[in-house]
């Protein structure tokens, strides 16, 4: 397992449409392990394969909370969305910045796991936001395309929390 170099906004690889995974290989299993390591190292809640320069339809997500394990989505397809949430969103490919994005509050996604078995998963709030954000990456879309208003600096975690609005941008 290893930390991979995260590609940043402006690099063409982030604007390409990713190819489906047809067969699981040891090489792709290593990629997934590396994506998880890279996401955790960067304190992100999600990472898509193009963010480490690989144009495959693979996403990892860990929003903490009730899900005990990271979620690995291979060939994800969003089947249904409902509701709406508006809040700050960030991206590991644009460190230190965030901006307001409106997303569905609930999504249902179909995907294959690491054994290429098909599953469905439903997510709300931050998980729904992360699924939408990461699936967009597979289409070469970035949250900056959707931002309402200006990007702003993400709160630095080391700073003591002030009263008022403690929200900080979740990066994925
Ligand atoms: Zn992102």
mmCIF file of C-alpha atoms and ligand atoms in Angstrom:
data_model
loop_
_atom_site.group_PDB
_atom_site.id
_atom_site.type_symbol
_atom_site.label_atom_id
_atom_site.label_comp_id
_atom_site.label_asym_id
_atom_site.label_seq_id
_atom_site.Cartn_x
_atom_site.Cartn_y
_atom_site.Cartn_z
ATOM 1 C CA UNK A 1 0.000 0.000 0.000
ATOM 2 C CA UNK A 2 1.185 3.448 -0.754
ATOM 3 C CA UNK A 3 0.213 7.067 -0.852
ATOM 4 C CA UNK A 4 -0.372 8.256 -4.411
ATOM 5 C CA UNK A 5 0.086 11.720 -5.795
ATOM 6 C CA UNK A 6 -3.235 13.609 -5.855
ATOM 7 C CA UNK A 7 -3.864 15.387 -9.155
ATOM 8 C CA UNK A 8 -5.000 18.973 -8.829
ATOM 9 C CA UNK A 9 -7.605 21.057 -10.615
ATOM 10 C CA UNK A 10 -6.205 22.182 -13.949
ATOM 11 C CA UNK A 11 -4.692 18.796 -14.826
ATOM 12 C CA UNK A 12 -6.436 17.350 -17.900
ATOM 13 C CA UNK A 13 -6.850 13.891 -16.323
ATOM 14 C CA UNK A 14 -9.543 15.316 -14.029
ATOM 15 C CA UNK A 15 -11.664 16.307 -17.035
ATOM 16 C CA UNK A 16 -11.768 12.933 -18.775
ATOM 17 C CA UNK A 17 -14.570 10.379 -18.679
ATOM 18 C CA UNK A 18 -13.444 7.207 -16.892
ATOM 19 C CA UNK A 19 -13.743 3.696 -18.299
ATOM 20 C CA UNK A 20 -15.731 0.910 -16.623
ATOM 21 C CA UNK A 21 -13.877 -1.786 -14.714
ATOM 22 C CA UNK A 22 -14.550 -5.050 -16.545
ATOM 23 C CA UNK A 23 -12.468 -7.473 -14.500
ATOM 24 C CA UNK A 24 -10.902 -7.128 -11.092
ATOM 25 C CA UNK A 25 -7.156 -7.614 -11.083
ATOM 26 C CA UNK A 26 -4.454 -7.624 -8.387
ATOM 27 C CA UNK A 27 -3.286 -4.336 -9.862
ATOM 28 C CA UNK A 28 -6.714 -2.750 -9.342
ATOM 29 C CA UNK A 29 -6.913 -4.171 -5.790
ATOM 30 C CA UNK A 30 -3.609 -2.413 -5.083
ATOM 31 C CA UNK A 31 -4.993 0.768 -6.628
ATOM 32 C CA UNK A 32 -8.030 0.606 -4.303
ATOM 33 C CA UNK A 33 -5.810 0.045 -1.245
ATOM 34 C CA UNK A 34 -3.636 2.974 -2.301
ATOM 35 C CA UNK A 35 -6.702 5.176 -2.875
ATOM 36 C CA UNK A 36 -7.886 4.420 0.675
ATOM 37 C CA UNK A 37 -4.447 5.217 2.109
ATOM 38 C CA UNK A 38 -4.261 8.397 0.070
ATOM 39 C CA UNK A 39 -7.756 9.520 1.131
ATOM 40 C CA UNK A 40 -7.054 8.947 4.842
ATOM 41 C CA UNK A 41 -3.609 10.558 4.654
ATOM 42 C CA UNK A 42 -5.226 13.681 3.176
ATOM 43 C CA UNK A 43 -8.104 13.648 5.701
ATOM 44 C CA UNK A 44 -10.605 13.378 2.884
ATOM 45 C CA UNK A 45 -14.035 11.767 2.943
ATOM 46 C CA UNK A 46 -13.807 10.462 -0.613
ATOM 47 C CA UNK A 47 -11.482 9.951 -3.540
ATOM 48 C CA UNK A 48 -12.042 8.955 -7.157
ATOM 49 C CA UNK A 49 -9.510 7.095 -9.315
ATOM 50 C CA UNK A 50 -8.920 9.996 -11.739
ATOM 51 C CA UNK A 51 -7.694 12.016 -8.750
ATOM 52 C CA UNK A 52 -4.706 9.679 -8.633
ATOM 53 C CA UNK A 53 -4.385 9.711 -12.406
ATOM 54 C CA UNK A 54 -6.245 6.486 -13.236
ATOM 55 C CA UNK A 55 -9.204 6.755 -15.628
ATOM 56 C CA UNK A 56 -11.237 3.905 -14.143
ATOM 57 C CA UNK A 57 -14.693 4.013 -12.579
ATOM 58 C CA UNK A 58 -13.576 3.452 -8.983
ATOM 59 C CA UNK A 59 -14.473 5.542 -5.937
ATOM 60 C CA UNK A 60 -13.678 5.240 -2.236
ATOM 61 C CA UNK A 61 -15.701 7.019 0.439
ATOM 62 C CA UNK A 62 -15.533 7.184 4.228
ATOM 63 C CA UNK A 63 -17.714 9.799 5.850
ATOM 64 C CA UNK A 64 -17.264 8.292 9.321
ATOM 65 C CA UNK A 65 -20.361 7.973 11.442
ATOM 66 C CA UNK A 66 -22.401 4.810 11.306
ATOM 67 C CA UNK A 67 -20.672 3.141 8.380
ATOM 68 C CA UNK A 68 -17.911 1.126 10.057
ATOM 69 C CA UNK A 69 -15.898 0.532 6.918
ATOM 70 C CA UNK A 70 -14.895 2.591 3.946
ATOM 71 C CA UNK A 71 -17.166 2.192 0.943
ATOM 72 C CA UNK A 72 -15.594 1.070 -2.326
ATOM 73 C CA UNK A 73 -17.794 1.751 -5.347
ATOM 74 C CA UNK A 74 -16.826 0.202 -8.662
ATOM 75 C CA UNK A 75 -18.814 1.204 -11.754
ATOM 76 C CA UNK A 76 -21.305 3.198 -9.641
ATOM 77 C CA UNK A 77 -24.592 4.296 -11.184
ATOM 78 C CA UNK A 78 -26.867 6.684 -9.350
ATOM 79 C CA UNK A 79 -30.370 5.222 -9.679
ATOM 80 C CA UNK A 80 -32.463 7.725 -7.752
ATOM 81 C CA UNK A 81 -32.064 11.075 -6.081
ATOM 82 C CA UNK A 82 -34.440 13.079 -3.929
ATOM 83 C CA UNK A 83 -34.516 16.153 -1.756
ATOM 84 C CA UNK A 84 -31.938 18.884 -1.689
ATOM 85 C CA UNK A 85 -29.090 20.052 0.530
ATOM 86 C CA UNK A 86 -26.994 23.166 0.204
ATOM 87 C CA UNK A 87 -23.666 23.413 1.957
ATOM 88 C CA UNK A 88 -19.938 23.783 1.708
ATOM 89 C CA UNK A 89 -18.088 21.249 -0.359
ATOM 90 C CA UNK A 90 -14.401 20.786 -1.059
ATOM 91 C CA UNK A 91 -12.149 18.487 -3.041
ATOM 92 C CA UNK A 92 -8.752 16.922 -2.389
ATOM 93 C CA UNK A 93 -7.811 18.124 -5.870
ATOM 94 C CA UNK A 94 -8.296 21.714 -4.738
ATOM 95 C CA UNK A 95 -6.796 21.739 -1.263
ATOM 96 C CA UNK A 96 -7.732 24.452 1.167
ATOM 97 C CA UNK A 97 -10.754 25.711 -0.753
ATOM 98 C CA UNK A 98 -14.457 25.109 -0.500
ATOM 99 C CA UNK A 99 -17.642 26.494 -1.907
ATOM 100 C CA UNK A 100 -21.377 26.186 -1.608
ATOM 101 C CA UNK A 101 -22.964 23.440 -3.685
ATOM 102 C CA UNK A 102 -26.536 22.180 -3.818
ATOM 103 C CA UNK A 103 -26.880 18.393 -4.056
ATOM 104 C CA UNK A 104 -29.645 15.833 -3.574
ATOM 105 C CA UNK A 105 -30.166 14.978 0.090
ATOM 106 C CA UNK A 106 -30.786 11.315 -0.680
ATOM 107 C CA UNK A 107 -29.291 9.073 -3.323
ATOM 108 C CA UNK A 108 -29.558 5.420 -4.242
ATOM 109 C CA UNK A 109 -26.549 4.005 -6.037
ATOM 110 C CA UNK A 110 -25.886 0.675 -7.720
ATOM 111 C CA UNK A 111 -22.284 -0.462 -7.778
ATOM 112 C CA UNK A 112 -19.920 -3.421 -7.771
ATOM 113 C CA UNK A 113 -17.736 -4.227 -4.787
ATOM 114 C CA UNK A 114 -14.139 -5.460 -4.800
ATOM 115 C CA UNK A 115 -15.360 -8.937 -5.739
ATOM 116 C CA UNK A 116 -17.340 -7.428 -8.633
ATOM 117 C CA UNK A 117 -20.653 -8.338 -6.974
ATOM 118 C CA UNK A 118 -23.487 -5.874 -7.563
ATOM 119 C CA UNK A 119 -25.038 -4.068 -4.611
ATOM 120 C CA UNK A 120 -27.254 -1.092 -3.936
ATOM 121 C CA UNK A 121 -26.642 1.531 -1.288
ATOM 122 C CA UNK A 122 -28.723 4.450 -0.103
ATOM 123 C CA UNK A 123 -27.158 7.506 1.450
ATOM 124 C CA UNK A 124 -28.316 10.760 2.950
ATOM 125 C CA UNK A 125 -26.750 14.100 3.797
ATOM 126 C CA UNK A 126 -22.930 13.932 3.749
ATOM 127 C CA UNK A 127 -22.879 10.423 2.281
ATOM 128 C CA UNK A 128 -25.276 11.474 -0.491
ATOM 129 C CA UNK A 129 -23.118 14.525 -1.171
ATOM 130 C CA UNK A 130 -19.943 12.422 -1.287
ATOM 131 C CA UNK A 131 -21.494 9.861 -3.657
ATOM 132 C CA UNK A 132 -22.611 12.634 -6.044
ATOM 133 C CA UNK A 133 -19.250 14.411 -5.846
ATOM 134 C CA UNK A 134 -17.223 11.246 -6.504
ATOM 135 C CA UNK A 135 -19.505 9.987 -9.289
ATOM 136 C CA UNK A 136 -19.103 13.388 -10.950
ATOM 137 C CA UNK A 137 -15.323 12.860 -10.948
ATOM 138 C CA UNK A 138 -15.839 9.731 -13.081
ATOM 139 C CA UNK A 139 -17.507 11.921 -15.708
ATOM 140 C CA UNK A 140 -14.750 14.525 -15.621
ATOM 141 C CA UNK A 141 -16.947 16.937 -13.671
ATOM 142 C CA UNK A 142 -15.725 18.966 -10.705
ATOM 143 C CA UNK A 143 -17.638 20.632 -7.905
ATOM 144 C CA UNK A 144 -16.192 23.997 -8.934
ATOM 145 C CA UNK A 145 -18.541 23.794 -11.956
ATOM 146 C CA UNK A 146 -21.496 23.799 -9.555
ATOM 147 C CA UNK A 147 -20.369 26.284 -6.929
ATOM 148 C CA UNK A 148 -22.849 29.002 -6.068
ATOM 149 C CA UNK A 149 -20.912 32.201 -5.454
ATOM 150 C CA UNK A 150 -17.199 32.335 -4.749
ATOM 151 C CA UNK A 151 -14.806 29.691 -3.526
ATOM 152 C CA UNK A 152 -13.450 30.482 -0.110
ATOM 153 C CA UNK A 153 -10.703 29.221 2.149
ATOM 154 C CA UNK A 154 -11.589 26.087 4.075
ATOM 155 C CA UNK A 155 -11.332 26.414 7.837
ATOM 156 C CA UNK A 156 -8.038 25.100 9.140
ATOM 157 C CA UNK A 157 -8.595 22.169 11.470
ATOM 158 C CA UNK A 158 -5.908 23.224 13.934
ATOM 159 C CA UNK A 159 -7.750 26.419 14.727
ATOM 160 C CA UNK A 160 -9.901 26.352 17.846
ATOM 161 C CA UNK A 161 -13.553 26.177 16.986
ATOM 162 C CA UNK A 162 -15.192 29.515 17.288
ATOM 163 C CA UNK A 163 -18.758 29.978 18.313
ATOM 164 C CA UNK A 164 -21.101 30.542 15.461
ATOM 165 C CA UNK A 165 -20.830 28.334 12.436
ATOM 166 C CA UNK A 166 -18.475 25.394 13.087
ATOM 167 C CA UNK A 167 -18.993 23.831 9.715
ATOM 168 C CA UNK A 168 -15.983 23.239 7.623
ATOM 169 C CA UNK A 169 -15.661 22.069 4.084
ATOM 170 C CA UNK A 170 -15.606 18.314 3.674
ATOM 171 C CA UNK A 171 -13.030 17.457 1.091
ATOM 172 C CA UNK A 172 -13.494 14.612 -1.282
HETATM 173 ZN ZN1 LIG B 1 -13.255 15.739 -5.469
#
